[in-house]
Coordinates of C-alpha atoms and ligand atoms in Angstrom, one line a residue:
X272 CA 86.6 186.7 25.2
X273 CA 87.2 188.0 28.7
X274 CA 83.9 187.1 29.4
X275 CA 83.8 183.7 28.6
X276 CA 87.4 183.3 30.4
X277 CA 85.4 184.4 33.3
X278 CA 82.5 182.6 33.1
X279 CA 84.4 179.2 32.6
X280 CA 86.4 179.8 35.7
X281 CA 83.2 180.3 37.8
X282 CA 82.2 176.6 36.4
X283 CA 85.5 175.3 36.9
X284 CA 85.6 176.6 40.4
X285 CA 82.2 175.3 41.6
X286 CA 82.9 172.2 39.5
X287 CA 82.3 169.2 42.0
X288 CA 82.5 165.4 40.7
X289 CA 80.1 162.4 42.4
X290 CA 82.1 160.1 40.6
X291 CA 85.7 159.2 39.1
X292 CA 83.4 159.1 35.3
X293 CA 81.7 162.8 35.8
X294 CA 85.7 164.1 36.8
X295 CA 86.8 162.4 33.1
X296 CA 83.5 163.8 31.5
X297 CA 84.7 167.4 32.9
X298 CA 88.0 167.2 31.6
X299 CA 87.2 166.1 28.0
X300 CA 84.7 168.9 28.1
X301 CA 87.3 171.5 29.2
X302 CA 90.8 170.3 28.0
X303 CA 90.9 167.5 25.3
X304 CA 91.4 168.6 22.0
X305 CA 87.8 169.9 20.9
X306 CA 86.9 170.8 24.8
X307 CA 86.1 174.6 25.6
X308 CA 90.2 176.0 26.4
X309 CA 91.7 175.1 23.5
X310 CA 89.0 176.1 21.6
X311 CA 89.9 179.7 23.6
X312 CA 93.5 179.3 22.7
X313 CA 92.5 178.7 19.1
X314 CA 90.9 182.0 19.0
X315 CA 93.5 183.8 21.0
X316 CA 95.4 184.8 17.5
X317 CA 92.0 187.1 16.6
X318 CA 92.4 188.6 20.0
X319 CA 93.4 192.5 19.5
X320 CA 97.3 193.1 20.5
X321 CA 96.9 195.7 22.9
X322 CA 94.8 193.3 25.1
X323 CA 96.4 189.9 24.2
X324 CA 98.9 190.2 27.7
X325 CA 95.9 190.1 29.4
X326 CA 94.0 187.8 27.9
X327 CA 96.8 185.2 27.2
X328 CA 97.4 185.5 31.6
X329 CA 93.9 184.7 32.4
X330 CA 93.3 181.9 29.6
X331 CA 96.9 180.3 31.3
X332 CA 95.4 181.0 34.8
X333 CA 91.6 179.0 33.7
X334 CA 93.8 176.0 31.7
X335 CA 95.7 176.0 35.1
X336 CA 92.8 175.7 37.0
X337 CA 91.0 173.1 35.0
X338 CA 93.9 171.0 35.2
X339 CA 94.3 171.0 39.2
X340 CA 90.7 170.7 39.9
X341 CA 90.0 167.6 37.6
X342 CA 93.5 166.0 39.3
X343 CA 91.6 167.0 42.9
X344 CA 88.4 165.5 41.8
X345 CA 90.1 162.0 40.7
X346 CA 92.0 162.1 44.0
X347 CA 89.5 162.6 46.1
X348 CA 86.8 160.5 44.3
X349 CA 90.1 157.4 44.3
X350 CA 90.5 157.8 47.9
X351 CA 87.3 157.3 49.3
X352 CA 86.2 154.7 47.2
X353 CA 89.8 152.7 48.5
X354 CA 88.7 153.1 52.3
X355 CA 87.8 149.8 53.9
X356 CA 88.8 147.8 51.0
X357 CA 92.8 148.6 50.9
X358 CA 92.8 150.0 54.6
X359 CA 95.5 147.2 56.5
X360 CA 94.9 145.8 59.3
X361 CA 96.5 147.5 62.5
X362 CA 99.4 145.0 63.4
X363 CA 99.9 146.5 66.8
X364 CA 96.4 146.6 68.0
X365 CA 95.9 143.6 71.1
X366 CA 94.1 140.6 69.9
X367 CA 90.5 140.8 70.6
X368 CA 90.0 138.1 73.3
X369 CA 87.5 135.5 72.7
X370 CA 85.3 133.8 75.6
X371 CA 85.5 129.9 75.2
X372 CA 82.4 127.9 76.5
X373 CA 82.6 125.4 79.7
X374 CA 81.0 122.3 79.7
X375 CA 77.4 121.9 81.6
X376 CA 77.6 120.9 84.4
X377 CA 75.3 117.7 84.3
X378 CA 77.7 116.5 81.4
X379 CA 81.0 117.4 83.5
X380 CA 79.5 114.9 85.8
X381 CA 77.7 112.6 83.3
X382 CA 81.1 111.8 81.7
X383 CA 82.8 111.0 84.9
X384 CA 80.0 108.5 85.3
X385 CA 80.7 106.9 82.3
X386 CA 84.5 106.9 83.0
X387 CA 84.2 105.1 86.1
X388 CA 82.3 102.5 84.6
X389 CA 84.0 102.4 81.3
X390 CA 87.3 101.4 83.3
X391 CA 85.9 98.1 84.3
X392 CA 84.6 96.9 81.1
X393 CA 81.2 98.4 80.7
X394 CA 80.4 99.9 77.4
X395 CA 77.5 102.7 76.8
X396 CA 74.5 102.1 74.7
X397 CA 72.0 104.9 73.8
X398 CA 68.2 104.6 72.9
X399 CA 65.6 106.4 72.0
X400 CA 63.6 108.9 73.9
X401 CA 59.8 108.3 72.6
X402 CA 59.6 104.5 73.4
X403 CA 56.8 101.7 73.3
X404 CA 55.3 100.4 76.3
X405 CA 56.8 97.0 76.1
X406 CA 60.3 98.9 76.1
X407 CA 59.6 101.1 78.9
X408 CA 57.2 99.0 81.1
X409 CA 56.0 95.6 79.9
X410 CA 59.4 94.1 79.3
X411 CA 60.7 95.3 82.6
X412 CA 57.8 93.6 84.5
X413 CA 55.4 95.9 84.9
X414 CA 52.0 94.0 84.8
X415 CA 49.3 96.0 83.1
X416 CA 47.0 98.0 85.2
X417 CA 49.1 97.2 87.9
X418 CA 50.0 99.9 90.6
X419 CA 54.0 100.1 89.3
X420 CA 52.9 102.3 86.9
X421 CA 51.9 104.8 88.8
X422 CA 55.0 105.2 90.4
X423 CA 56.6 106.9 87.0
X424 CA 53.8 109.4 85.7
X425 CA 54.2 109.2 82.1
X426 CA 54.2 112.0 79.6
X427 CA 52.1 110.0 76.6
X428 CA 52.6 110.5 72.9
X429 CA 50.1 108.5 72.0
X430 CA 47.4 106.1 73.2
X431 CA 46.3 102.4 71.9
X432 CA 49.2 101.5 71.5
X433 CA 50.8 103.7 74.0
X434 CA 54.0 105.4 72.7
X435 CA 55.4 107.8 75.5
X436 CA 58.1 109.6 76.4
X437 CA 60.8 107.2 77.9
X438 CA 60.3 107.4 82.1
X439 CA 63.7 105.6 82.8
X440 CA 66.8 104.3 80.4
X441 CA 66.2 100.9 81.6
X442 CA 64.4 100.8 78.1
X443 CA 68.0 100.9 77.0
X444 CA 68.9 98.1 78.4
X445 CA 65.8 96.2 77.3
X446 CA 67.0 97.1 74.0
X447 CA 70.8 95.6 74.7
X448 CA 69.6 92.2 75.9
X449 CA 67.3 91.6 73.2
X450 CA 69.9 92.2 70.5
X451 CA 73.1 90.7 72.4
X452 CA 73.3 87.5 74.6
X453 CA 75.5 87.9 77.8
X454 CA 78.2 88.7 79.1
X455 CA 76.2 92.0 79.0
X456 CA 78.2 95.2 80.6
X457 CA 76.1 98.4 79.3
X458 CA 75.5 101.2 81.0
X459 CA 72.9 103.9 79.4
X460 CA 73.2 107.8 79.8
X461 CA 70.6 110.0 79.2
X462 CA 67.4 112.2 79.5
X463 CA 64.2 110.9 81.2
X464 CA 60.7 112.3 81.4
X465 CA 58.0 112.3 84.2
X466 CA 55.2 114.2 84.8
X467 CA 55.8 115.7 88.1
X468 CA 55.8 118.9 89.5
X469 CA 58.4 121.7 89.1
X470 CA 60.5 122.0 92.3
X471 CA 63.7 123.1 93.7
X472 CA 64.1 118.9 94.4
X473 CA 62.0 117.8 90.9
X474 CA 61.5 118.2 87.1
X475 CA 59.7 116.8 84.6
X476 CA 63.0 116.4 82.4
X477 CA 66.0 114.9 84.2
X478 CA 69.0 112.8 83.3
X479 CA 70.1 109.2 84.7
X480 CA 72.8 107.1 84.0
X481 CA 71.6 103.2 84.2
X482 CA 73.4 99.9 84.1
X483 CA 73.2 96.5 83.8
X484 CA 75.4 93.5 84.1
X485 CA 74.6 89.8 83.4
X486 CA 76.4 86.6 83.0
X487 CA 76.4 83.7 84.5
X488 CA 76.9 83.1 87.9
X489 CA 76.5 87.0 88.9
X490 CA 75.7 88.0 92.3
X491 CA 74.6 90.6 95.0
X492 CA 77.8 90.6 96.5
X493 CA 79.1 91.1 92.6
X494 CA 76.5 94.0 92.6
X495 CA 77.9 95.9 96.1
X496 CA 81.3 95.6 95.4
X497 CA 80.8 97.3 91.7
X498 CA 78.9 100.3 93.8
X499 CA 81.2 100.5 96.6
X500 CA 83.9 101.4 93.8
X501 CA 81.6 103.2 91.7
X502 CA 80.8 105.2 95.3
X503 CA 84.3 105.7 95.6
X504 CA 85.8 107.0 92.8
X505 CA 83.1 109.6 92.5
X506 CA 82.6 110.6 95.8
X507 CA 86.5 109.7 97.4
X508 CA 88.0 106.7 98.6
X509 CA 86.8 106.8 102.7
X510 CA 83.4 107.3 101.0
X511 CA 80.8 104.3 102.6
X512 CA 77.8 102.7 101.0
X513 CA 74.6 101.2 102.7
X514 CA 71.9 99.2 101.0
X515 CA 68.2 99.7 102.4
X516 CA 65.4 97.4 101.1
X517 CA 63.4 98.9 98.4
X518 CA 60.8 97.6 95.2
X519 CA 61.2 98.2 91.8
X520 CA 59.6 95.9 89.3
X521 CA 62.0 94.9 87.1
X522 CA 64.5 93.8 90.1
X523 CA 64.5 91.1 93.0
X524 CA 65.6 92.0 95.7
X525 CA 65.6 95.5 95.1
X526 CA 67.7 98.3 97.2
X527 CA 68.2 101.9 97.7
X528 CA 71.9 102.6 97.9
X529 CA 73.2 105.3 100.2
X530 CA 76.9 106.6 100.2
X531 CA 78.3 108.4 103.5
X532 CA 78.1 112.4 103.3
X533 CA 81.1 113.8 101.5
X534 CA 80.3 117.2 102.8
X535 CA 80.5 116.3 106.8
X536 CA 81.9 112.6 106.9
X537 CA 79.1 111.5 108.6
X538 CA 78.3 113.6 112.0
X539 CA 75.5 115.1 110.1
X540 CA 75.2 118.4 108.2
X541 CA 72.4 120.5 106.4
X542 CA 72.9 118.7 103.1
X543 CA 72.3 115.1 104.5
X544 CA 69.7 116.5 106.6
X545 CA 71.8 115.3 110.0
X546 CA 71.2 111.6 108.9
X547 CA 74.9 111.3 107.5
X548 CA 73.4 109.4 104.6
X549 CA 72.7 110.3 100.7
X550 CA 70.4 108.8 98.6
X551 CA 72.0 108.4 95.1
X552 CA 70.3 105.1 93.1
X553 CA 68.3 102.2 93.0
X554 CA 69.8 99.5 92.3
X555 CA 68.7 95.2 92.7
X556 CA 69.3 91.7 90.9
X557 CA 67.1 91.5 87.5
X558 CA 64.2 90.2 87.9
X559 CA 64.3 86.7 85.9
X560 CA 61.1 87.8 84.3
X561 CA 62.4 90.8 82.8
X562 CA 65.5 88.0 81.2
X563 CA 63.1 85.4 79.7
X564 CA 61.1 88.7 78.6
X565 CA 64.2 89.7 76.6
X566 CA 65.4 85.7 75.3
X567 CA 67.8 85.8 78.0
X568 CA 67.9 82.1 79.4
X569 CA 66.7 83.3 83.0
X570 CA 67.9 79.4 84.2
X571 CA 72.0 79.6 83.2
X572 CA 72.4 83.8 83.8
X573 CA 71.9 86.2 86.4
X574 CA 72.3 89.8 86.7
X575 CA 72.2 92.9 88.9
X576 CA 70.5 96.7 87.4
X577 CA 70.9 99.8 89.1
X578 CA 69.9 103.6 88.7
X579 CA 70.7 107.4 89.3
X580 CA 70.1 110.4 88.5
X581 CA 72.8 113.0 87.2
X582 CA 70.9 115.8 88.7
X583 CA 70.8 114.5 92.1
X584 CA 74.6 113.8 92.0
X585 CA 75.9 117.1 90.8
X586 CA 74.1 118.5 93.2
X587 CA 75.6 117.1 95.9
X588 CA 78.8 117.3 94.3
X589 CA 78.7 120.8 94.0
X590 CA 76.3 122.1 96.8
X591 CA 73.7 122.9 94.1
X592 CA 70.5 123.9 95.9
X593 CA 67.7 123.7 93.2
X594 CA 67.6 121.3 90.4
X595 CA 65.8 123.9 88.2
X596 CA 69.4 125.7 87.8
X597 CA 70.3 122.8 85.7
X598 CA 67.4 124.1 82.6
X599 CA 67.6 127.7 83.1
X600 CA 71.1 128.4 81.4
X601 CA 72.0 131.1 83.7
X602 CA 75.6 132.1 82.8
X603 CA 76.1 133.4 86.2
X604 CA 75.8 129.9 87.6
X605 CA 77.5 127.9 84.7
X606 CA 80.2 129.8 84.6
X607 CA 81.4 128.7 87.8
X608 CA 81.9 125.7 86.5
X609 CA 84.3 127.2 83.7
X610 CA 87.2 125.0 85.2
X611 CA 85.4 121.3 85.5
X612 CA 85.9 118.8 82.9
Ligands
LIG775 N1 64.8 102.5 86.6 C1 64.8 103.0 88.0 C2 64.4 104.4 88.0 O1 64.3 105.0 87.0 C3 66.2 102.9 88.6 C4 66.7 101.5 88.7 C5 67.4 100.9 87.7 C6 66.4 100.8 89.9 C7 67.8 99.6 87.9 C8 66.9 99.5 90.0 C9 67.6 98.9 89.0 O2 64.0 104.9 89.0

């Protein structure tokens, strides 16, 4: 008998459950009813008297034993399988601190665009990027095989009939007149393709913002007075325009408008290149062609167009020296524009 006490407590002592089931199995083995100890205590009455104080101590000592280490077991088992699940959440611990985005800087300066021209009545129209040729050329004037082309190298899509990537949004705006009859007052945001060489001052993707503005009796004077506040409101209200003489296919007379330098005022400075002067869009009446082409009664309405790209005016806004900042996504450099809007 004091054998098998023993040899049961050596099990119960290196007894060690994997799971809350095995614990349960252990005790039913050694405790419940028909289990191993109370089969001891059963024959405990055969046990001779003059060793039964002994005995009876170490069959109390091994039922003890069981007892605790099927209780440890469960515990311990219980425990770990709680962690993470009923673990609550540390109240005092700081809140983790989340970075919010900023807006790029292109469409910090893209909406202002719109705004200044939403505040007098224009409204924005969008198009799509992969246009025709009639939308992107033909409409607008350009004459097949004719030189104008060239001055937009086009990304092609496909040839015969040429679908390309859109070179300008005035393809926009060929869009608005053929579906609305004036008084037209659209302008057209968005992203342009050439093919032209990467450089600090060029890219084959850019963004312009275009508009257009026809009724009837509009005229140049109409057209230098929109700019002047247009130049003003984006660039502060001393700011000066001039208009030089330019071509573009779709207008006539055509300019290239200017606003004074809002870095030095105009003595001259590195970013004007000491001429006082910035270059920021083209701009010119529409070309009557380029109405009739679009069922726009050329004889009873006139209109002015004009140009610019986004790039060209955030970077003088903001002293950006390379346009290729704009398409790299550099959080060192749009970060610093964390507090623009
Ligand atoms: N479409 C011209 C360009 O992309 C800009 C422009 C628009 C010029 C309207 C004159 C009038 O360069």
């Amino acid at each position: 008998m004091i054998d098998k006490i023993d040899a049961l407590l050596k099990e119960v002592e290196s007894f060690s459950a994997k799971t809350v089931e095995e614990a349960e199995a252990f005790r039913v083995k050694m405790l419940s009813k028909k289990g191993e100890i109370p089969a001891l205590f059963k024959d405990f009455k055969s046990v001779d008297p003059a060793s039964r104080k002994d005995v009876g101590m170490r069959l109390n000592q091994l039922k003890q034993a069981a007892t605790d280490k099927v209780n440890e077991e469960k515990d311990r088992l219980a425990a770990s399988e709680d962690s993470g699940s009923t673990q609550r959440p540390d109240m005092t611990m700081p809140a983790r601190f989340n970075p919010i985005g900023s807006r790029h800087p292109l469409s910090v300066v893209r909406n202002r665009i719109n705004k200044i021209f939403e505040k007098i009545g224009f409204v924005i129209s969008e198009g799509p990027e992969i246009e025709d040729d009639w939308h992107n050329f033909s409409a607008l004037n350009f004459p097949e095989e004719h030189p104008a082309r060239d001055m937009q190298d086009t990304f092609f899509v496909e040839k015969n009939p040429d679908i390309a990537l859109r070179t300008h949004t005035s393809s926009v705006q060929v869009r608005v007149m053929e579906n609305q009859q004036p008084p037209i007052r659209t302008i057209s945001p968005g992203r342009v393709f050439r093919n032209e060489a990467i450089s600090a001052r060029a890219h084959c993707i850019f963004h312009q913002v275009e508009g257009l503005y026809i009724d009837e009796g509009v005229s140049f004077a109409d057209m230098k007075q929109t700019l002047l506040y247009f130049a003003r409101e984006m660039f502060g209200e001393d700011t000066q325009i001039r208009l030089r003489p330019s071509f573009f296919p779709f207008t006539e007379p055509s300019a290239e408008m200017d606003v004074s330098c809002n870095i030095c005022g105009g003595p001259g400075c590195t970013i004007c290149k000491y001429s006082g002067w910035i270059e920021v869009m083209g701009c010119g009446m529409v070309d009557p062609n380029v109405l009739d082409n679009c069922g726009i009664d050329s004889a009873r309405y006139s209109g002015f167009a004009f140009g610019m790209g986004i790039e060209r005016i955030t970077m003088n806004l903001y002293q950006v020296k390379d346009l290729r900042m704009f398409f790299e996504n550099d959080l060192r450099f749009l970060k610093q524009f964390e507090s623009a809007v």
